[in-house]
Short mmCIF file of C-alpha atoms in Angstrom, two decimals:
data_model
loop_
_atom_site.label_atom_id
_atom_site.label_comp_id
_atom_site.label_asym_id
_atom_site.label_seq_id
_atom_site.Cartn_x
_atom_site.Cartn_y
_atom_site.Cartn_z
CA MET W 1 -6.16 27.07 14.73
CA THR W 2 -4.24 24.15 16.42
CA ALA W 3 -5.17 20.76 17.37
CA LYS W 4 -3.68 18.48 20.06
CA LEU W 5 -2.40 15.09 18.46
CA SER W 6 -3.11 11.88 20.33
CA ALA W 7 -2.21 8.48 19.16
CA PRO W 8 -5.19 6.65 17.76
CA ARG W 9 -6.09 3.42 19.77
CA PRO W 10 -5.58 0.45 17.68
CA ALA W 11 -8.98 -0.39 15.88
CA ALA W 12 -10.80 -3.88 16.24
CA GLY W 13 -13.81 -5.10 14.40
CA PRO W 14 -14.58 -5.13 10.68
CA VAL W 15 -12.90 -3.04 7.85
CA LEU W 16 -14.31 -1.52 5.05
CA LEU W 17 -12.29 -1.18 1.72
CA LEU W 18 -13.57 1.64 -0.39
CA VAL W 19 -12.64 0.59 -4.01
CA ALA W 20 -12.53 2.92 -6.89
CA THR W 21 -12.42 1.57 -10.28
CA ARG W 22 -12.21 2.76 -14.03
CA LYS W 23 -15.75 1.41 -14.17
CA GLY W 24 -17.38 1.95 -10.83
CA ALA W 25 -16.95 1.58 -7.05
CA PHE W 26 -17.14 -1.43 -4.88
CA ILE W 27 -17.13 -1.79 -0.97
CA LEU W 28 -15.45 -4.77 0.39
CA LYS W 29 -16.23 -5.72 4.12
CA SER W 30 -14.54 -7.84 6.43
CA ASP W 31 -15.33 -10.08 9.43
CA PRO W 32 -13.84 -8.67 12.64
CA ALA W 33 -10.89 -10.98 12.38
CA ARG W 34 -10.10 -9.50 8.71
CA ARG W 35 -10.09 -13.06 7.37
CA SER W 36 -13.04 -13.20 5.05
CA TRP W 37 -14.31 -10.44 2.74
CA LYS W 38 -17.57 -9.67 1.15
CA THR W 39 -17.84 -7.40 -2.06
CA ALA W 40 -20.70 -5.11 -2.47
CA GLY W 41 -21.41 -3.25 -5.79
CA PRO W 42 -20.90 -2.04 -8.35
CA MET W 43 -21.94 1.46 -7.67
CA PHE W 44 -22.00 3.92 -10.51
CA LEU W 45 -21.27 0.99 -13.05
CA GLY W 46 -19.69 2.50 -16.16
CA HIS W 47 -18.46 5.55 -14.49
CA THR W 48 -15.00 6.20 -13.97
CA VAL W 49 -14.54 6.59 -10.28
CA HIS W 50 -11.17 8.03 -9.04
CA HIS W 51 -11.56 8.17 -5.45
CA LEU W 52 -14.21 6.97 -2.80
CA VAL W 53 -13.66 8.49 0.93
CA LEU W 54 -15.36 7.95 4.24
CA ASP W 55 -15.74 11.09 6.23
CA PRO W 56 -13.53 10.19 9.23
CA ARG W 57 -15.52 12.94 11.32
CA ASP W 58 -18.79 11.10 11.06
CA ARG W 59 -18.05 7.67 9.72
CA ARG W 60 -21.15 7.98 7.65
CA THR W 61 -20.66 10.21 4.87
CA LEU W 62 -19.03 8.97 1.62
CA LEU W 63 -17.71 11.11 -0.91
CA LEU W 64 -17.07 9.71 -4.47
CA ALA W 65 -15.25 11.43 -7.33
CA ALA W 66 -16.66 10.46 -10.74
CA ARG W 67 -16.37 11.08 -14.30
CA THR W 68 -19.75 10.33 -15.51
CA GLY W 69 -18.87 8.42 -18.78
CA HIS W 70 -18.45 11.04 -21.22
CA LEU W 71 -20.42 13.70 -19.31
CA GLY W 72 -17.76 15.51 -17.40
CA PRO W 73 -16.57 15.56 -13.65
CA THR W 74 -18.43 15.61 -10.63
CA VAL W 75 -18.68 14.63 -6.98
CA PHE W 76 -21.40 12.38 -5.35
CA ARG W 77 -22.22 12.20 -1.83
CA SER W 78 -23.99 9.32 0.36
CA LEU W 79 -25.29 9.82 3.76
CA ASP W 80 -26.04 6.16 4.19
CA MET W 81 -22.99 4.33 3.32
CA GLY W 82 -23.51 4.28 -0.27
CA LYS W 83 -27.29 3.05 -0.47
CA THR W 84 -28.38 6.48 -2.01
CA TRP W 85 -26.34 9.25 -3.65
CA LYS W 86 -26.92 12.68 -4.46
CA GLU W 87 -24.63 14.73 -6.91
CA ALA W 88 -23.03 17.93 -5.75
CA ALA W 89 -24.89 21.02 -6.49
CA ARG W 90 -21.90 22.91 -7.70
CA PRO W 91 -19.07 20.43 -8.58
CA PRO W 92 -15.76 21.49 -8.92
CA ALA W 93 -14.95 23.82 -11.86
CA PHE W 94 -12.69 26.57 -12.79
CA PRO W 95 -13.79 30.00 -13.05
CA LYS W 96 -15.14 31.24 -16.38
CA ALA W 97 -12.40 32.84 -18.41
CA ALA W 98 -12.53 36.62 -19.47
CA GLU W 99 -13.79 37.22 -22.95
CA GLY W 100 -11.03 36.26 -25.42
CA GLN W 101 -9.06 34.21 -23.05
CA LYS W 102 -8.67 30.51 -22.81
CA GLY W 103 -10.00 29.17 -19.55
CA ARG W 104 -9.24 25.83 -17.92
CA VAL W 105 -11.76 22.84 -17.80
CA VAL W 106 -11.80 20.26 -15.06
CA ASP W 107 -11.60 16.87 -16.69
CA HIS W 108 -11.84 14.73 -13.91
CA VAL W 109 -11.99 14.96 -9.95
CA PHE W 110 -8.82 12.88 -8.95
CA TRP W 111 -8.39 13.33 -5.08
CA LEU W 112 -10.70 13.92 -2.09
CA THR W 113 -9.34 15.01 1.26
CA PRO W 114 -11.56 15.70 4.19
CA GLY W 115 -10.60 18.71 6.51
CA LEU W 116 -9.74 18.39 10.22
CA ALA W 117 -11.97 17.23 12.88
CA SER W 118 -12.52 21.03 13.87
CA GLU W 119 -13.45 21.92 10.37
CA THR W 120 -17.03 20.35 10.10
CA GLY W 121 -18.13 20.07 6.53
CA VAL W 122 -14.59 21.01 4.88
CA TRP W 123 -13.30 18.97 2.17
CA TYR W 124 -10.60 19.40 -0.60
CA ALA W 125 -10.58 18.24 -4.10
CA GLY W 126 -7.63 17.90 -6.40
CA THR W 127 -8.51 17.84 -10.02
CA SER W 128 -6.93 16.94 -13.56
CA PRO W 129 -5.59 19.32 -15.01
CA GLN W 130 -4.05 20.56 -11.73
CA GLY W 131 -6.78 22.49 -9.66
CA LEU W 132 -7.55 22.77 -6.19
CA PHE W 133 -11.08 23.22 -4.81
CA ARG W 134 -12.80 23.34 -1.23
CA SER W 135 -16.22 22.71 0.06
CA GLU W 136 -17.33 24.03 3.28
CA ASP W 137 -20.76 22.18 3.18
CA GLY W 138 -19.76 18.54 3.24
CA GLY W 139 -19.00 18.42 -0.56
CA VAL W 140 -22.41 19.96 -1.92
CA ASN W 141 -20.97 23.13 -3.17
CA TRP W 142 -17.21 23.26 -4.27
CA ALA W 143 -15.30 26.70 -4.83
CA THR W 144 -12.15 27.30 -6.51
CA VAL W 145 -9.03 28.13 -4.21
CA PRO W 146 -8.09 31.00 -6.12
CA GLY W 147 -4.67 31.58 -4.43
CA PHE W 148 -3.55 28.20 -6.13
CA ASN W 149 -5.76 27.98 -9.44
CA ASP W 150 -5.11 31.52 -10.31
CA HIS W 151 -1.35 31.93 -9.13
CA PRO W 152 0.72 33.54 -11.75
CA MET W 153 3.26 30.81 -11.67
CA LEU W 154 0.98 27.78 -11.99
CA ALA W 155 1.60 27.16 -15.64
CA LYS W 156 5.48 27.32 -15.08
CA TRP W 157 5.13 25.22 -12.01
CA THR W 158 3.11 22.50 -13.99
CA GLY W 159 4.73 22.97 -17.15
CA GLY W 160 1.52 22.96 -19.02
CA GLU W 161 -1.13 20.32 -19.55
CA GLN W 162 0.99 18.30 -21.97
CA ASP W 163 3.56 17.42 -19.20
CA GLY W 164 1.12 15.33 -17.29
CA THR W 165 0.64 11.79 -16.64
CA PRO W 166 -0.88 9.45 -19.52
CA ASP W 167 -4.29 9.82 -17.77
CA GLY W 168 -3.66 13.81 -17.51
CA PRO W 169 -1.85 15.84 -15.41
CA LYS W 170 -3.12 15.75 -11.53
CA LEU W 171 -3.34 17.69 -8.22
CA HIS W 172 -3.16 14.91 -5.63
CA SER W 173 -1.83 14.27 -2.08
CA ILE W 174 -3.74 17.10 -0.42
CA LEU W 175 -2.66 17.10 3.09
CA VAL W 176 -3.85 19.20 6.07
CA ASP W 177 -1.42 19.57 9.06
CA PRO W 178 -3.44 18.23 11.96
CA ARG W 179 -2.19 20.84 14.15
CA ASP W 180 -3.03 23.82 11.81
CA ALA W 181 -6.04 23.71 9.48
CA ARG W 182 -4.35 26.72 7.60
CA HIS W 183 -1.33 24.65 6.71
CA LEU W 184 -1.76 22.78 3.54
CA TYR W 185 0.47 20.58 1.23
CA VAL W 186 -0.36 19.34 -2.34
CA GLY W 187 1.37 17.20 -4.78
CA MET W 188 1.33 18.04 -8.58
CA SER W 189 2.08 15.47 -11.39
CA SER W 190 3.88 17.35 -12.68
CA GLY W 191 4.69 20.35 -10.77
CA GLY W 192 6.00 19.05 -7.39
CA VAL W 193 5.20 19.60 -3.91
CA PHE W 194 3.66 22.96 -2.73
CA GLU W 195 2.82 24.35 0.61
CA SER W 196 0.64 26.94 1.99
CA HIS W 197 0.52 28.45 5.60
CA ASP W 198 -2.65 30.42 4.92
CA GLN W 199 -5.25 28.10 3.90
CA GLY W 200 -4.24 28.36 0.19
CA THR W 201 -3.98 31.92 -0.42
CA ASN W 202 -0.10 31.85 -0.88
CA TRP W 203 1.89 28.94 -1.93
CA ARG W 204 5.67 27.95 -2.17
CA PRO W 205 7.44 25.12 -3.76
CA LEU W 206 8.91 22.41 -1.36
CA ASN W 207 11.05 20.42 -3.50
CA ALA W 208 14.65 20.91 -2.19
CA GLY W 209 16.62 17.73 -2.47
CA CYS W 210 14.31 15.92 -4.95
CA LEU W 211 15.62 14.75 -8.17
CA ALA W 212 13.88 15.51 -11.53
CA ASP W 213 15.91 13.59 -13.88
CA PHE W 214 13.56 14.44 -16.80
CA LEU W 215 14.66 18.08 -16.71
CA PRO W 216 17.69 19.91 -17.83
CA GLU W 217 18.35 21.01 -14.16
CA PRO W 218 18.03 17.82 -12.09
CA TYR W 219 17.49 19.59 -8.80
CA PRO W 220 15.12 22.48 -9.68
CA GLU W 221 12.82 24.44 -7.75
CA TYR W 222 9.65 22.95 -9.23
CA GLY W 223 8.60 20.82 -12.09
CA HIS W 224 8.74 17.38 -10.00
CA ASP W 225 6.64 14.47 -10.35
CA PRO W 226 5.54 13.39 -6.95
CA HIS W 227 3.34 10.44 -7.40
CA CYS W 228 1.89 9.97 -3.66
CA MET W 229 2.86 12.04 -0.55
CA ARG W 230 1.99 11.34 2.98
CA LEU W 231 2.15 13.34 6.29
CA HIS W 232 2.24 11.25 9.61
CA PRO W 233 -0.73 12.14 11.62
CA LEU W 234 1.31 11.84 14.78
CA ALA W 235 4.47 13.54 13.73
CA PRO W 236 3.10 16.16 11.18
CA ASP W 237 6.64 17.42 10.48
CA ILE W 238 7.60 14.07 8.97
CA LEU W 239 6.49 13.75 5.20
CA TYR W 240 7.20 10.60 2.91
CA GLN W 241 6.82 10.94 -0.96
CA GLN W 242 7.03 8.24 -3.45
CA ASN W 243 8.21 10.25 -6.56
CA HIS W 244 8.89 9.56 -10.19
CA CYS W 245 12.46 9.57 -9.21
CA GLY W 246 12.91 7.74 -5.88
CA ILE W 247 11.40 7.50 -2.55
CA TYR W 248 11.90 10.58 -0.28
CA ARG W 249 11.49 11.52 3.38
CA MET W 250 11.42 14.99 4.89
CA ALA W 251 11.92 15.72 8.57
CA ARG W 252 11.20 19.40 9.22
CA PRO W 253 12.19 21.86 10.02
CA ASP W 254 14.89 20.54 7.60
CA ASN W 255 13.02 21.61 4.42
CA ARG W 256 15.01 19.15 2.15
CA TRP W 257 13.86 15.80 0.92
CA ALA W 258 16.22 12.93 1.60
CA ARG W 259 16.21 10.03 -0.73
CA VAL W 260 15.49 7.05 1.44
CA GLY W 261 14.91 4.76 -1.47
CA SER W 262 18.59 4.40 -2.33
CA SER W 263 18.76 1.59 0.15
CA MET W 264 16.25 -0.54 -2.04
CA PRO W 265 17.78 -3.47 -3.96
CA LYS W 266 19.32 -2.29 -6.97
CA ASN W 267 17.34 -4.67 -9.09
CA VAL W 268 13.92 -3.49 -7.79
CA GLY W 269 14.86 0.15 -7.56
CA ASP W 270 12.77 2.71 -5.72
CA ILE W 271 10.17 3.82 -8.52
CA GLY W 272 6.35 3.28 -7.74
CA PHE W 273 3.08 4.94 -7.14
CA PRO W 274 1.73 4.52 -3.78
CA MET W 275 3.06 5.41 -0.30
CA VAL W 276 1.74 4.03 2.85
CA LEU W 277 2.54 5.11 6.46
CA HIS W 278 2.14 3.21 9.65
CA PRO W 279 -0.73 4.79 11.52
CA ARG W 280 1.25 4.93 14.85
CA ASP W 281 4.72 4.75 13.93
CA PRO W 282 6.38 7.37 11.79
CA ASP W 283 9.44 5.33 10.98
CA ARG W 284 7.33 2.53 9.30
CA VAL W 285 6.14 2.96 5.62
CA TRP W 286 5.47 0.65 2.76
CA VAL W 287 5.62 1.17 -0.95
CA PHE W 288 5.02 -1.08 -4.04
CA PRO W 289 7.92 -0.81 -6.34
CA MET W 290 7.44 -0.92 -10.20
CA ASP W 291 9.63 -1.03 -13.38
CA GLY W 292 10.70 2.49 -13.87
CA GLY W 293 13.43 1.59 -16.59
CA THR W 294 13.71 2.19 -20.22
CA VAL W 295 10.30 3.13 -21.38
CA TRP W 296 8.67 2.80 -18.04
CA PRO W 297 6.56 -0.32 -18.26
CA ARG W 298 5.11 0.69 -14.63
CA THR W 299 4.67 -3.05 -14.10
CA SER W 300 5.84 -5.14 -11.12
CA PRO W 301 9.67 -5.40 -11.51
CA GLY W 302 10.45 -8.82 -13.31
CA GLY W 303 6.96 -9.81 -13.20
CA LYS W 304 7.33 -10.43 -9.40
CA PRO W 305 5.14 -8.16 -7.44
CA ALA W 306 6.10 -7.31 -3.78
CA VAL W 307 5.63 -4.70 -1.30
CA TYR W 308 8.57 -3.28 0.48
CA GLY W 309 8.69 -2.08 4.13
CA THR W 310 10.74 -0.23 6.24
CA ARG W 311 10.99 -0.15 10.24
CA ASN W 312 13.70 2.66 10.44
CA ALA W 313 12.58 5.58 8.14
CA GLY W 314 14.19 3.98 5.03
CA LYS W 315 17.54 2.93 6.28
CA THR W 316 16.66 -0.69 5.28
CA TRP W 317 13.81 -2.28 3.54
CA GLN W 318 12.37 -5.76 3.79
CA ARG W 319 10.63 -7.56 0.76
CA LEU W 320 6.94 -8.65 1.72
CA ALA W 321 5.86 -10.97 -1.03
CA THR W 322 4.71 -14.14 0.71
CA GLY W 323 1.34 -15.15 -0.85
CA LEU W 324 1.75 -12.72 -3.93
CA PRO W 325 2.42 -14.22 -7.48
CA ALA W 326 5.99 -15.46 -7.51
CA ARG W 327 6.29 -14.95 -11.36
CA GLN W 328 4.63 -13.75 -14.67
CA SER W 329 2.43 -11.16 -12.96
CA TRP W 330 2.77 -7.70 -14.51
CA LEU W 331 0.26 -5.78 -12.54
CA THR W 332 0.53 -2.16 -11.49
CA VAL W 333 -0.81 -0.47 -8.24
CA LYS W 334 -1.89 2.98 -8.75
CA ARG W 335 -0.83 6.09 -6.46
CA GLN W 336 -4.01 5.76 -4.43
CA ALA W 337 -4.68 2.03 -4.61
CA MET W 338 -2.77 1.08 -1.33
CA CYS W 339 -3.67 1.74 2.46
CA ALA W 340 -3.47 0.70 5.85
CA ASP W 341 -6.12 0.11 8.58
CA LEU W 342 -5.83 1.25 12.27
CA HIS W 343 -5.62 -2.45 13.67
CA GLU W 344 -2.83 -4.08 15.42
CA PRO W 345 -1.02 -5.52 13.77
CA VAL W 346 -1.80 -3.05 10.94
CA GLY W 347 -3.64 -4.44 7.89
CA LEU W 348 -2.29 -3.52 4.38
CA TYR W 349 -4.29 -3.63 1.41
CA PHE W 350 -3.69 -2.66 -2.36
CA GLY W 351 -5.67 -2.97 -5.53
CA THR W 352 -4.27 -3.58 -8.98
CA THR W 353 -4.75 -2.62 -12.54
CA ASN W 354 -5.91 -6.08 -13.43
CA GLY W 355 -8.73 -5.71 -10.88
CA GLU W 356 -7.55 -7.71 -7.86
CA ILE W 357 -7.65 -6.58 -4.26
CA TRP W 358 -4.92 -8.09 -2.03
CA ALA W 359 -4.93 -8.03 1.78
CA SER W 360 -2.43 -8.50 4.53
CA ARG W 361 -3.68 -8.87 8.29
CA ASN W 362 -0.25 -8.75 9.38
CA GLU W 363 1.70 -5.84 8.18
CA GLY W 364 2.66 -7.46 4.92
CA ALA W 365 3.98 -10.75 6.20
CA LYS W 366 1.54 -12.74 4.42
CA TRP W 367 -0.89 -11.63 1.48
CA ALA W 368 -4.06 -13.04 0.14
CA CYS W 369 -6.36 -12.08 -2.70
CA VAL W 370 -9.64 -10.91 -1.50
CA ALA W 371 -11.20 -9.94 -4.61
CA ARG W 372 -10.71 -10.55 -8.37
CA HIS W 373 -12.11 -9.63 -11.57
CA LEU W 374 -12.81 -6.13 -10.80
CA PRO W 375 -12.27 -3.22 -13.12
CA HIS W 376 -8.93 -1.61 -13.34
CA VAL W 377 -8.52 -0.29 -9.65
CA TYR W 378 -7.76 3.50 -9.20
CA ALA W 379 -7.97 3.64 -5.33
CA VAL W 380 -8.55 1.72 -2.18
CA GLU W 381 -9.27 3.27 1.08
CA ALA W 382 -9.51 1.54 4.35
CA ALA W 383 -12.15 2.75 6.84
CA GLU W 384 -13.30 1.42 10.39
CA LEU W 385 -16.86 0.82 10.80
CA ARG W 386 -17.20 1.41 14.57
CA ALA W 387 -17.55 5.10 15.62
CA GLU W 388 -15.95 4.44 19.06
CA LEU W 389 -12.77 3.19 17.50
CA ARG W 390 -12.08 6.65 15.85
CA PRO W 391 -8.59 7.80 16.11
CA MET H 1 -40.22 23.55 -27.38
CA LYS H 2 -39.45 20.00 -27.44
CA VAL H 3 -36.12 18.67 -26.32
CA LEU H 4 -35.06 15.07 -26.62
CA ILE H 5 -32.83 13.75 -23.82
CA PRO H 6 -30.28 10.93 -24.41
CA THR H 7 -30.23 7.79 -22.17
CA PRO H 8 -27.27 8.94 -19.99
CA LEU H 9 -28.92 12.17 -18.98
CA ARG H 10 -32.36 10.93 -18.16
CA SER H 11 -31.58 10.43 -14.56
CA TYR H 12 -31.48 13.91 -14.40
CA ALA H 13 -34.61 14.41 -16.20
CA GLY H 14 -36.98 12.06 -13.99
CA GLU H 15 -36.11 9.37 -16.67
CA ARG H 16 -38.04 11.17 -19.21
CA HIS H 17 -36.69 10.94 -22.96
CA GLU H 18 -38.59 14.34 -23.91
CA VAL H 19 -39.24 17.31 -21.97
CA GLU H 20 -40.13 20.97 -22.77
CA ALA H 21 -37.87 24.08 -22.17
CA ALA H 22 -38.16 27.63 -23.22
CA GLY H 23 -35.85 30.21 -24.59
CA ALA H 24 -34.89 32.01 -27.74
CA THR H 25 -31.40 30.67 -27.99
CA LEU H 26 -29.65 27.30 -27.39
CA GLY H 27 -27.95 28.76 -24.41
CA ALA H 28 -31.26 30.01 -23.01
CA ILE H 29 -32.99 26.42 -23.60
CA LEU H 30 -30.05 24.75 -21.62
CA GLU H 31 -30.52 27.37 -18.85
CA ASP H 32 -34.07 26.67 -18.49
CA LEU H 33 -33.62 22.88 -18.60
CA ASP H 34 -31.07 23.29 -15.75
CA ARG H 35 -33.73 25.17 -13.77
CA CYS H 36 -36.11 22.32 -14.24
CA TYR H 37 -33.46 19.63 -13.83
CA PRO H 38 -30.53 20.92 -11.75
CA GLY H 39 -27.11 19.83 -12.89
CA ILE H 40 -28.14 18.67 -16.55
CA ARG H 41 -26.46 21.65 -18.03
CA PHE H 42 -22.99 20.92 -16.57
CA ARG H 43 -23.05 17.34 -18.03
CA MET H 44 -23.34 18.91 -21.58
CA ILE H 45 -21.50 22.28 -21.12
CA ASP H 46 -18.22 22.80 -19.44
CA GLU H 47 -17.35 25.87 -17.17
CA GLN H 48 -16.02 27.64 -20.18
CA ASP H 49 -19.37 27.42 -21.86
CA ALA H 50 -18.12 24.80 -24.65
CA ILE H 51 -20.16 21.92 -25.48
CA ARG H 52 -18.62 18.79 -23.93
CA ARG H 53 -16.54 16.44 -26.41
CA HIS H 54 -18.89 13.73 -26.62
CA ILE H 55 -22.08 15.86 -26.73
CA ARG H 56 -23.73 16.59 -30.02
CA ILE H 57 -26.70 18.79 -30.19
CA PHE H 58 -28.99 18.91 -33.00
CA VAL H 59 -31.84 21.57 -34.18
CA ASN H 60 -34.34 20.14 -36.62
CA GLY H 61 -31.74 17.66 -37.83
CA ASP H 62 -28.91 20.00 -38.00
CA GLN H 63 -25.89 19.91 -35.69
CA VAL H 64 -25.33 23.25 -33.75
CA ARG H 65 -22.19 24.29 -32.00
CA SER H 66 -22.77 27.52 -30.60
CA LEU H 67 -24.94 28.46 -27.45
CA GLY H 68 -25.82 31.55 -29.22
CA THR H 69 -27.68 29.91 -31.94
CA SER H 70 -31.45 31.26 -32.23
CA LEU H 71 -34.32 29.04 -31.86
CA GLY H 72 -38.10 29.30 -32.51
CA ALA H 73 -40.89 27.83 -30.50
CA ALA H 74 -41.50 25.12 -32.93
CA ASP H 75 -38.02 23.94 -33.24
CA GLU H 76 -37.13 20.44 -32.00
CA VAL H 77 -33.64 20.02 -30.00
CA LEU H 78 -32.03 16.64 -30.09
CA ILE H 79 -29.16 15.92 -27.46
CA VAL H 80 -27.11 12.95 -28.47
CA GLN H 81 -24.23 11.52 -26.36
CA ALA H 82 -21.53 9.89 -28.59
CA LEU H 83 -20.22 6.90 -26.81
CA SER H 84 -16.62 5.64 -27.29
CA GLY H 85 -13.95 3.95 -25.39
CA GLY H 86 -12.88 0.46 -23.93
#
């Protein structure tokens, strides 16, 4: 199945920010100029929400990945922009293990990715511990992807569940090639980047050139820690990842990652969680560096938060901190908590671990805090309201 | 038999704190509950049939840990959620 790629028209009108937090979900809505914002919510107050995503195919359906207090993982679905919700009839769950064998248990659903426009109702979910699930009915029923979840190498790829992030090992960055619905990428922390050309039946590592300095072999085939990986929608052979060990770019058919973060200022480094792409220019990306030194504080380097952007695929980087706190600000931006809208100029947004949402309506040139005192932010997704502005 | 539902699970049971369920074992009771209130079992029991970490189930005041525990019609099942965290 192939699809012809077309450049999205720049959007206009209000933007929605879908905010997932440790204690519920919120929706921020802008005015058409993106100058003022109103916060609605909380939804699912007290539940851990890792991801809230609008279906780009209908601009109406919301899927929300929740860990309902202490009651385990699930997915909720809304057909009316969050006014009412219904839980998945069959949430993501690993297959029951054979008698006498230890089976895996989904701790939380971490990542949601809609299928292509040609795949009505298809969604993918990534979980902690690392698992891949697929729905073909809009998120009502979820099935294991056995080619991945039962892969004989999975335990070796991931290093086991003790090797994950502090909040548990995760499968994230589920990417669908917009030209071919059978061509999938996933990222695993830990595990690395993996690729399938047959809709998840077979997988192979895609980590050549990427450093894993926490392993005995610094450039292994797998075992890496990609934090966030993005594929450019107009140039799907170009991938970027913010990795535990730097910022990387891949331009296929060259199947090696090149460390483009080496050109970041040395006192800032190129460690971070999120990776954001310009919707129309594959050479432009933004990152949010964090302190990855010594014991990995994961805070803004020197207490001075800043976005860094490149206009030339990582050859040079520009600090974009106007309006952000100038000192004594020790926030962190998680891997799903930074995004771009489709406007011209592009709007950039990020949410922080101390419950703030920051917005820039001019590609990072100037920042303003548009919400504060929210719970610890896990994810921020920008969505356009008007159907005629779809890409 | 009578089953007492904790507050976090009452949205599945029509906000009732006490419901009736039938079955000869704890596992059968929970299956019956799930037939009446879809989704409630998975909130208590994971995909490997283990009781979730913060769920406690008592029968006539005694904690039980096995879904194979035999039950009688006069028994009372109390489901408790132990809350913790910050």
